[in-house]
Amino acid sequence: MFKKYLILIVIFSLMYKVSFAQEKITRKIVSEKLIAQMDWLTMKIKTFAVSPDSKRVAYGGKIGYKWLVVVDGNEGKKYDGIDIGIRRITFDSSNSLYYLVYRVASISLVNEEIQKPQ
């Protein structure tokens, strides 16, 4: 019985090595552009989103016991919680985004319109 398992392990390890030996790819960084600088020391950042035109950045995080969304470096209103994870902050356009927030016993959908200063 032990020999059968040993033979299977050897066969699978050889198949694994052969499959990766055949798939040699080359990677090249085409471009790299700084889109945001975040304060990792004061805020625990949990979710991140970029606008469709890549001009705006939003991220959600926690300061103390409160959660907030930061858009282009500007902190928003503080909540008991925000829905975190991939695509939890979503841009409709470069000037509009939405996300879910939690308050004591409720969940709300927040839709923010971003206006340029005049």
PDB file of N, CA and C in Angstrom, residues 9-91:
ATOM      1  N   ILE A   9       3.015   9.626  -5.731  1.00  0.00           N
ATOM      2  CA  ILE A   9       3.653  10.900  -5.384  1.00  0.00           C
ATOM      3  C   ILE A   9       4.777  11.220  -6.361  1.00  0.00           C
ATOM      4  N   VAL A  10       5.582  10.232  -6.688  1.00  0.00           N
ATOM      5  CA  VAL A  10       6.677  10.444  -7.639  1.00  0.00           C
ATOM      6  C   VAL A  10       6.137  10.825  -9.009  1.00  0.00           C
ATOM      7  N   ILE A  11       5.091  10.136  -9.468  1.00  0.00           N
ATOM      8  CA  ILE A  11       4.503  10.431 -10.786  1.00  0.00           C
ATOM      9  C   ILE A  11       3.949  11.853 -10.820  1.00  0.00           C
ATOM     10  N   PHE A  12       3.180  12.241  -9.792  1.00  0.00           N
ATOM     11  CA  PHE A  12       2.601  13.587  -9.776  1.00  0.00           C
ATOM     12  C   PHE A  12       3.671  14.671  -9.667  1.00  0.00           C
ATOM     13  N   SER A  13       4.719  14.403  -8.902  1.00  0.00           N
ATOM     14  CA  SER A  13       5.775  15.416  -8.801  1.00  0.00           C
ATOM     15  C   SER A  13       6.509  15.581 -10.124  1.00  0.00           C
ATOM     16  N   LEU A  14       6.704  14.483 -10.854  1.00  0.00           N
ATOM     17  CA  LEU A  14       7.329  14.588 -12.177  1.00  0.00           C
ATOM     18  C   LEU A  14       6.428  15.333 -13.156  1.00  0.00           C
ATOM     19  N   MET A  15       5.123  15.038 -13.112  1.00  0.00           N
ATOM     20  CA  MET A  15       4.180  15.741 -13.995  1.00  0.00           C
ATOM     21  C   MET A  15       4.170  17.229 -13.676  1.00  0.00           C
ATOM     22  N   TYR A  16       4.226  17.558 -12.410  1.00  0.00           N
ATOM     23  CA  TYR A  16       4.222  18.950 -11.976  1.00  0.00           C
ATOM     24  C   TYR A  16       5.455  19.683 -12.505  1.00  0.00           C
ATOM     25  N   LYS A  17       6.618  19.060 -12.375  1.00  0.00           N
ATOM     26  CA  LYS A  17       7.856  19.683 -12.854  1.00  0.00           C
ATOM     27  C   LYS A  17       7.859  19.825 -14.365  1.00  0.00           C
ATOM     28  N   VAL A  18       7.360  18.827 -15.074  1.00  0.00           N
ATOM     29  CA  VAL A  18       7.332  18.876 -16.535  1.00  0.00           C
ATOM     30  C   VAL A  18       6.380  19.963 -17.010  1.00  0.00           C
ATOM     31  N   SER A  19       5.206  20.079 -16.377  1.00  0.00           N
ATOM     32  CA  SER A  19       4.236  21.082 -16.830  1.00  0.00           C
ATOM     33  C   SER A  19       4.772  22.498 -16.632  1.00  0.00           C
ATOM     34  N   PHE A  20       5.490  22.747 -15.547  1.00  0.00           N
ATOM     35  CA  PHE A  20       6.034  24.081 -15.340  1.00  0.00           C
ATOM     36  C   PHE A  20       7.277  24.330 -16.173  1.00  0.00           C
ATOM     37  N   ALA A  21       7.998  23.295 -16.503  1.00  0.00           N
ATOM     38  CA  ALA A  21       9.187  23.463 -17.337  1.00  0.00           C
ATOM     39  C   ALA A  21       8.810  23.900 -18.746  1.00  0.00           C
ATOM     40  N   GLN A  22       7.632  23.518 -19.221  1.00  0.00           N
ATOM     41  CA  GLN A  22       7.201  23.860 -20.569  1.00  0.00           C
ATOM     42  C   GLN A  22       6.651  25.277 -20.655  1.00  0.00           C
ATOM     43  N   GLU A  23       6.175  25.833 -19.557  1.00  0.00           N
ATOM     44  CA  GLU A  23       5.508  27.130 -19.574  1.00  0.00           C
ATOM     45  C   GLU A  23       6.443  28.247 -19.132  1.00  0.00           C
ATOM     46  N   LYS A  24       7.445  28.540 -19.901  1.00  0.00           N
ATOM     47  CA  LYS A  24       8.336  29.652 -19.573  1.00  0.00           C
ATOM     48  C   LYS A  24       7.797  30.901 -20.254  1.00  0.00           C
ATOM     49  N   ILE A  25       7.514  31.902 -19.444  1.00  0.00           N
ATOM     50  CA  ILE A  25       6.990  33.154 -19.983  1.00  0.00           C
ATOM     51  C   ILE A  25       7.963  34.281 -19.646  1.00  0.00           C
ATOM     52  N   THR A  26       7.876  35.320 -20.409  1.00  0.00           N
ATOM     53  CA  THR A  26       8.662  36.507 -20.104  1.00  0.00           C
ATOM     54  C   THR A  26       7.701  37.620 -19.732  1.00  0.00           C
ATOM     55  N   ARG A  27       8.099  38.414 -18.778  1.00  0.00           N
ATOM     56  CA  ARG A  27       7.264  39.524 -18.328  1.00  0.00           C
ATOM     57  C   ARG A  27       8.060  40.807 -18.439  1.00  0.00           C
ATOM     58  N   LYS A  28       7.360  41.857 -18.827  1.00  0.00           N
ATOM     59  CA  LYS A  28       8.007  43.156 -18.962  1.00  0.00           C
ATOM     60  C   LYS A  28       7.041  44.223 -18.467  1.00  0.00           C
ATOM     61  N   ILE A  29       7.481  45.075 -17.569  1.00  0.00           N
ATOM     62  CA  ILE A  29       6.640  46.172 -17.096  1.00  0.00           C
ATOM     63  C   ILE A  29       6.567  47.203 -18.208  1.00  0.00           C
ATOM     64  N   VAL A  30       5.348  47.459 -18.672  1.00  0.00           N
ATOM     65  CA  VAL A  30       5.144  48.394 -19.773  1.00  0.00           C
ATOM     66  C   VAL A  30       5.108  49.826 -19.258  1.00  0.00           C
ATOM     67  N   SER A  31       4.393  50.035 -18.153  1.00  0.00           N
ATOM     68  CA  SER A  31       4.368  51.370 -17.566  1.00  0.00           C
ATOM     69  C   SER A  31       4.054  51.257 -16.082  1.00  0.00           C
ATOM     70  N   GLU A  32       4.430  52.268 -15.358  1.00  0.00           N
ATOM     71  CA  GLU A  32       4.159  52.336 -13.936  1.00  0.00           C
ATOM     72  C   GLU A  32       3.914  53.798 -13.599  1.00  0.00           C
ATOM     73  N   LYS A  33       2.758  54.080 -12.980  1.00  0.00           N
ATOM     74  CA  LYS A  33       2.373  55.460 -12.709  1.00  0.00           C
ATOM     75  C   LYS A  33       1.863  55.567 -11.277  1.00  0.00           C
ATOM     76  N   LEU A  34       2.398  56.495 -10.510  1.00  0.00           N
ATOM     77  CA  LEU A  34       1.939  56.723  -9.150  1.00  0.00           C
ATOM     78  C   LEU A  34       0.540  57.324  -9.201  1.00  0.00           C
ATOM     79  N   ILE A  35      -0.421  56.665  -8.544  1.00  0.00           N
ATOM     80  CA  ILE A  35      -1.789  57.183  -8.566  1.00  0.00           C
ATOM     81  C   ILE A  35      -2.267  57.630  -7.192  1.00  0.00           C
ATOM     82  N   ALA A  36      -1.582  57.216  -6.131  1.00  0.00           N
ATOM     83  CA  ALA A  36      -2.002  57.638  -4.796  1.00  0.00           C
ATOM     84  C   ALA A  36      -0.881  57.429  -3.800  1.00  0.00           C
ATOM     85  N   GLN A  37      -0.876  58.284  -2.789  1.00  0.00           N
ATOM     86  CA  GLN A  37      -0.009  58.086  -1.639  1.00  0.00           C
ATOM     87  C   GLN A  37      -0.912  57.994  -0.432  1.00  0.00           C
ATOM     88  N   MET A  38      -0.759  56.926   0.330  1.00  0.00           N
ATOM     89  CA  MET A  38      -1.659  56.680   1.446  1.00  0.00           C
ATOM     90  C   MET A  38      -0.891  56.654   2.756  1.00  0.00           C
ATOM     91  N   ASP A  39      -1.565  57.052   3.815  1.00  0.00           N
ATOM     92  CA  ASP A  39      -0.972  57.063   5.143  1.00  0.00           C
ATOM     93  C   ASP A  39      -1.238  55.714   5.812  1.00  0.00           C
ATOM     94  N   TRP A  40      -0.314  54.786   5.645  1.00  0.00           N
ATOM     95  CA  TRP A  40      -0.478  53.437   6.184  1.00  0.00           C
ATOM     96  C   TRP A  40      -0.286  53.401   7.698  1.00  0.00           C
ATOM     97  N   LEU A  41       0.304  54.438   8.268  1.00  0.00           N
ATOM     98  CA  LEU A  41       0.591  54.417   9.698  1.00  0.00           C
ATOM     99  C   LEU A  41      -0.621  54.752  10.549  1.00  0.00           C
ATOM    100  N   THR A  42      -1.468  55.682  10.107  1.00  0.00           N
ATOM    101  CA  THR A  42      -2.611  56.082  10.924  1.00  0.00           C
ATOM    102  C   THR A  42      -3.902  55.384  10.531  1.00  0.00           C
ATOM    103  N   MET A  43      -3.972  54.833   9.325  1.00  0.00           N
ATOM    104  CA  MET A  43      -5.206  54.208   8.860  1.00  0.00           C
ATOM    105  C   MET A  43      -4.949  52.773   8.421  1.00  0.00           C
ATOM    106  N   LYS A  44      -5.825  51.868   8.847  1.00  0.00           N
ATOM    107  CA  LYS A  44      -5.772  50.490   8.367  1.00  0.00           C
ATOM    108  C   LYS A  44      -6.607  50.424   7.092  1.00  0.00           C
ATOM    109  N   ILE A  45      -5.954  50.384   5.948  1.00  0.00           N
ATOM    110  CA  ILE A  45      -6.647  50.421   4.660  1.00  0.00           C
ATOM    111  C   ILE A  45      -7.112  49.021   4.296  1.00  0.00           C
ATOM    112  N   LYS A  46      -8.411  48.896   3.940  1.00  0.00           N
ATOM    113  CA  LYS A  46      -8.995  47.586   3.692  1.00  0.00           C
ATOM    114  C   LYS A  46      -9.527  47.394   2.282  1.00  0.00           C
ATOM    115  N   THR A  47      -9.847  48.448   1.570  1.00  0.00           N
ATOM    116  CA  THR A  47     -10.385  48.313   0.219  1.00  0.00           C
ATOM    117  C   THR A  47      -9.907  49.483  -0.621  1.00  0.00           C
ATOM    118  N   PHE A  48      -9.832  49.297  -1.925  1.00  0.00           N
ATOM    119  CA  PHE A  48      -9.205  50.278  -2.808  1.00  0.00           C
ATOM    120  C   PHE A  48      -9.901  50.258  -4.162  1.00  0.00           C
ATOM    121  N   ALA A  49     -10.112  51.423  -4.760  1.00  0.00           N
ATOM    122  CA  ALA A  49     -10.744  51.499  -6.085  1.00  0.00           C
ATOM    123  C   ALA A  49     -10.145  52.655  -6.878  1.00  0.00           C
ATOM    124  N   VAL A  50     -10.116  52.487  -8.193  1.00  0.00           N
ATOM    125  CA  VAL A  50      -9.617  53.512  -9.106  1.00  0.00           C
ATOM    126  C   VAL A  50     -10.730  53.832 -10.086  1.00  0.00           C
ATOM    127  N   SER A  51     -10.904  55.114 -10.414  1.00  0.00           N
ATOM    128  CA  SER A  51     -11.950  55.520 -11.356  1.00  0.00           C
ATOM    129  C   SER A  51     -11.654  54.966 -12.749  1.00  0.00           C
ATOM    130  N   PRO A  52     -12.673  54.887 -13.608  1.00  0.00           N
ATOM    131  CA  PRO A  52     -12.470  54.338 -14.958  1.00  0.00           C
ATOM    132  C   PRO A  52     -11.404  55.067 -15.770  1.00  0.00           C
ATOM    133  N   ASP A  53     -11.242  56.370 -15.549  1.00  0.00           N
ATOM    134  CA  ASP A  53     -10.226  57.116 -16.301  1.00  0.00           C
ATOM    135  C   ASP A  53      -8.878  57.163 -15.562  1.00  0.00           C
ATOM    136  N   SER A  54      -8.772  56.458 -14.451  1.00  0.00           N
ATOM    137  CA  SER A  54      -7.549  56.363 -13.633  1.00  0.00           C
ATOM    138  C   SER A  54      -7.091  57.701 -13.068  1.00  0.00           C
ATOM    139  N   LYS A  55      -7.991  58.663 -12.953  1.00  0.00           N
ATOM    140  CA  LYS A  55      -7.616  59.971 -12.413  1.00  0.00           C
ATOM    141  C   LYS A  55      -7.984  60.129 -10.942  1.00  0.00           C
ATOM    142  N   ARG A  56      -8.867  59.283 -10.447  1.00  0.00           N
ATOM    143  CA  ARG A  56      -9.303  59.381  -9.056  1.00  0.00           C
ATOM    144  C   ARG A  56      -9.076  58.055  -8.338  1.00  0.00           C
ATOM    145  N   VAL A  57      -8.794  58.172  -7.046  1.00  0.00           N
ATOM    146  CA  VAL A  57      -8.550  56.999  -6.221  1.00  0.00           C
ATOM    147  C   VAL A  57      -9.402  57.105  -4.965  1.00  0.00           C
ATOM    148  N   ALA A  58     -10.013  55.993  -4.586  1.00  0.00           N
ATOM    149  CA  ALA A  58     -10.784  55.942  -3.349  1.00  0.00           C
ATOM    150  C   ALA A  58     -10.362  54.699  -2.576  1.00  0.00           C
ATOM    151  N   TYR A  59     -10.272  54.851  -1.275  1.00  0.00           N
ATOM    152  CA  TYR A  59      -9.987  53.685  -0.449  1.00  0.00           C
ATOM    153  C   TYR A  59     -10.713  53.819   0.878  1.00  0.00           C
ATOM    154  N   GLY A  60     -11.046  52.688   1.441  1.00  0.00           N
ATOM    155  CA  GLY A  60     -11.744  52.655   2.715  1.00  0.00           C
ATOM    156  C   GLY A  60     -10.832  52.099   3.781  1.00  0.00           C
ATOM    157  N   GLY A  61     -10.960  52.637   4.965  1.00  0.00           N
ATOM    158  CA  GLY A  61     -10.113  52.162   6.041  1.00  0.00           C
ATOM    159  C   GLY A  61     -10.678  52.516   7.398  1.00  0.00           C
ATOM    160  N   LYS A  62      -9.918  52.167   8.396  1.00  0.00           N
ATOM    161  CA  LYS A  62     -10.358  52.323   9.771  1.00  0.00           C
ATOM    162  C   LYS A  62      -9.363  53.185  10.535  1.00  0.00           C
ATOM    163  N   ILE A  63      -9.901  54.174  11.244  1.00  0.00           N
ATOM    164  CA  ILE A  63      -9.107  54.989  12.164  1.00  0.00           C
ATOM    165  C   ILE A  63      -9.765  54.844  13.531  1.00  0.00           C
ATOM    166  N   GLY A  64      -9.051  54.271  14.461  1.00  0.00           N
ATOM    167  CA  GLY A  64      -9.645  54.007  15.774  1.00  0.00           C
ATOM    168  C   GLY A  64     -10.770  52.997  15.636  1.00  0.00           C
ATOM    169  N   TYR A  65     -11.984  53.401  16.042  1.00  0.00           N
ATOM    170  CA  TYR A  65     -13.138  52.510  15.948  1.00  0.00           C
ATOM    171  C   TYR A  65     -14.081  52.888  14.815  1.00  0.00           C
ATOM    172  N   LYS A  66     -13.738  53.878  14.032  1.00  0.00           N
ATOM    173  CA  LYS A  66     -14.616  54.347  12.954  1.00  0.00           C
ATOM    174  C   LYS A  66     -14.025  54.041  11.583  1.00  0.00           C
ATOM    175  N   TRP A  67     -14.909  53.892  10.618  1.00  0.00           N
ATOM    176  CA  TRP A  67     -14.536  53.595   9.231  1.00  0.00           C
ATOM    177  C   TRP A  67     -14.877  54.782   8.350  1.00  0.00           C
ATOM    178  N   LEU A  68     -14.084  55.009   7.310  1.00  0.00           N
ATOM    179  CA  LEU A  68     -14.359  56.106   6.395  1.00  0.00           C
ATOM    180  C   LEU A  68     -13.802  55.785   5.021  1.00  0.00           C
ATOM    181  N   VAL A  69     -14.267  56.540   4.033  1.00  0.00           N
ATOM    182  CA  VAL A  69     -13.769  56.417   2.666  1.00  0.00           C
ATOM    183  C   VAL A  69     -13.008  57.691   2.338  1.00  0.00           C
ATOM    184  N   VAL A  70     -11.827  57.539   1.764  1.00  0.00           N
ATOM    185  CA  VAL A  70     -10.982  58.664   1.375  1.00  0.00           C
ATOM    186  C   VAL A  70     -10.969  58.723  -0.143  1.00  0.00           C
ATOM    187  N   VAL A  71     -11.311  59.886  -0.704  1.00  0.00           N
ATOM    188  CA  VAL A  71     -11.304  60.078  -2.156  1.00  0.00           C
ATOM    189  C   VAL A  71     -10.293  61.166  -2.479  1.00  0.00           C
ATOM    190  N   ASP A  72      -9.320  60.837  -3.293  1.00  0.00           N
ATOM    191  CA  ASP A  72      -8.265  61.779  -3.692  1.00  0.00           C
ATOM    192  C   ASP A  72      -7.614  62.463  -2.492  1.00  0.00           C
ATOM    193  N   GLY A  73      -7.425  61.715  -1.410  1.00  0.00           N
ATOM    194  CA  GLY A  73      -6.773  62.251  -0.223  1.00  0.00           C
ATOM    195  C   GLY A  73      -7.687  62.985   0.733  1.00  0.00           C
ATOM    196  N   ASN A  74      -8.969  63.147   0.396  1.00  0.00           N
ATOM    197  CA  ASN A  74      -9.921  63.856   1.250  1.00  0.00           C
ATOM    198  C   ASN A  74     -10.774  62.856   2.022  1.00  0.00           C
ATOM    199  N   GLU A  75     -10.685  62.911   3.350  1.00  0.00           N
ATOM    200  CA  GLU A  75     -11.447  61.989   4.188  1.00  0.00           C
ATOM    201  C   GLU A  75     -12.924  62.319   4.147  1.00  0.00           C
ATOM    202  N   GLY A  76     -13.748  61.280   4.139  1.00  0.00           N
ATOM    203  CA  GLY A  76     -15.196  61.450   4.140  1.00  0.00           C
ATOM    204  C   GLY A  76     -15.771  61.287   5.535  1.00  0.00           C
ATOM    205  N   LYS A  77     -17.077  61.145   5.583  1.00  0.00           N
ATOM    206  CA  LYS A  77     -17.807  60.988   6.829  1.00  0.00           C
ATOM    207  C   LYS A  77     -17.422  59.668   7.499  1.00  0.00           C
ATOM    208  N   LYS A  78     -17.423  59.644   8.827  1.00  0.00           N
ATOM    209  CA  LYS A  78     -17.064  58.435   9.570  1.00  0.00           C
ATOM    210  C   LYS A  78     -18.318  57.628   9.895  1.00  0.00           C
ATOM    211  N   TYR A  79     -18.178  56.302   9.796  1.00  0.00           N
ATOM    212  CA  TYR A  79     -19.288  55.377  10.025  1.00  0.00           C
ATOM    213  C   TYR A  79     -18.851  54.275  10.980  1.00  0.00           C
ATOM    214  N   ASP A  80     -19.835  53.506  11.450  1.00  0.00           N
ATOM    215  CA  ASP A  80     -19.527  52.354  12.296  1.00  0.00           C
ATOM    216  C   ASP A  80     -18.833  51.266  11.492  1.00  0.00           C
ATOM    217  N   GLY A  81     -19.094  51.210  10.193  1.00  0.00           N
ATOM    218  CA  GLY A  81     -18.451  50.222   9.333  1.00  0.00           C
ATOM    219  C   GLY A  81     -18.711  50.522   7.874  1.00  0.00           C
ATOM    220  N   ILE A  82     -17.856  50.011   7.008  1.00  0.00           N
ATOM    221  CA  ILE A  82     -18.094  50.061   5.566  1.00  0.00           C
ATOM    222  C   ILE A  82     -17.899  48.656   5.028  1.00  0.00           C
ATOM    223  N   ASP A  83     -18.547  48.360   3.921  1.00  0.00           N
ATOM    224  CA  ASP A  83     -18.412  47.043   3.306  1.00  0.00           C
ATOM    225  C   ASP A  83     -17.054  46.986   2.631  1.00  0.00           C
ATOM    226  N   ILE A  84     -16.197  46.065   3.072  1.00  0.00           N
ATOM    227  CA  ILE A  84     -14.840  45.995   2.537  1.00  0.00           C
ATOM    228  C   ILE A  84     -14.681  44.789   1.629  1.00  0.00           C
ATOM    229  N   GLY A  85     -13.666  44.822   0.825  1.00  0.00           N
ATOM    230  CA  GLY A  85     -13.373  43.718  -0.079  1.00  0.00           C
ATOM    231  C   GLY A  85     -13.212  44.235  -1.495  1.00  0.00           C
ATOM    232  N   ILE A  86     -13.005  43.321  -2.403  1.00  0.00           N
ATOM    233  CA  ILE A  86     -12.804  43.685  -3.799  1.00  0.00           C
ATOM    234  C   ILE A  86     -14.090  44.264  -4.375  1.00  0.00           C
ATOM    235  N   ARG A  87     -13.982  45.386  -5.049  1.00  0.00           N
ATOM    236  CA  ARG A  87     -15.086  46.081  -5.715  1.00  0.00           C
ATOM    237  C   ARG A  87     -16.193  46.532  -4.768  1.00  0.00           C
ATOM    238  N   ARG A  88     -15.868  46.770  -3.521  1.00  0.00           N
ATOM    239  CA  ARG A  88     -16.878  47.254  -2.581  1.00  0.00           C
ATOM    240  C   ARG A  88     -17.072  48.758  -2.701  1.00  0.00           C
ATOM    241  N   ILE A  89     -16.028  49.461  -3.088  1.00  0.00           N
ATOM    242  CA  ILE A  89     -16.165  50.864  -3.466  1.00  0.00           C
ATOM    243  C   ILE A  89     -16.152  50.852  -4.984  1.00  0.00           C
ATOM    244  N   THR A  90     -17.203  51.370  -5.592  1.00  0.00           N
ATOM    245  CA  THR A  90     -17.329  51.277  -7.045  1.00  0.00           C
ATOM    246  C   THR A  90     -17.557  52.652  -7.645  1.00  0.00           C
ATOM    247  N   PHE A  91     -16.778  52.969  -8.662  1.00  0.00           N
ATOM    248  CA  PHE A  91     -16.963  54.216  -9.402  1.00  0.00           C
ATOM    249  C   PHE A  91     -17.984  53.993 -10.514  1.00  0.00           C
TER     250      PHE A  91
END
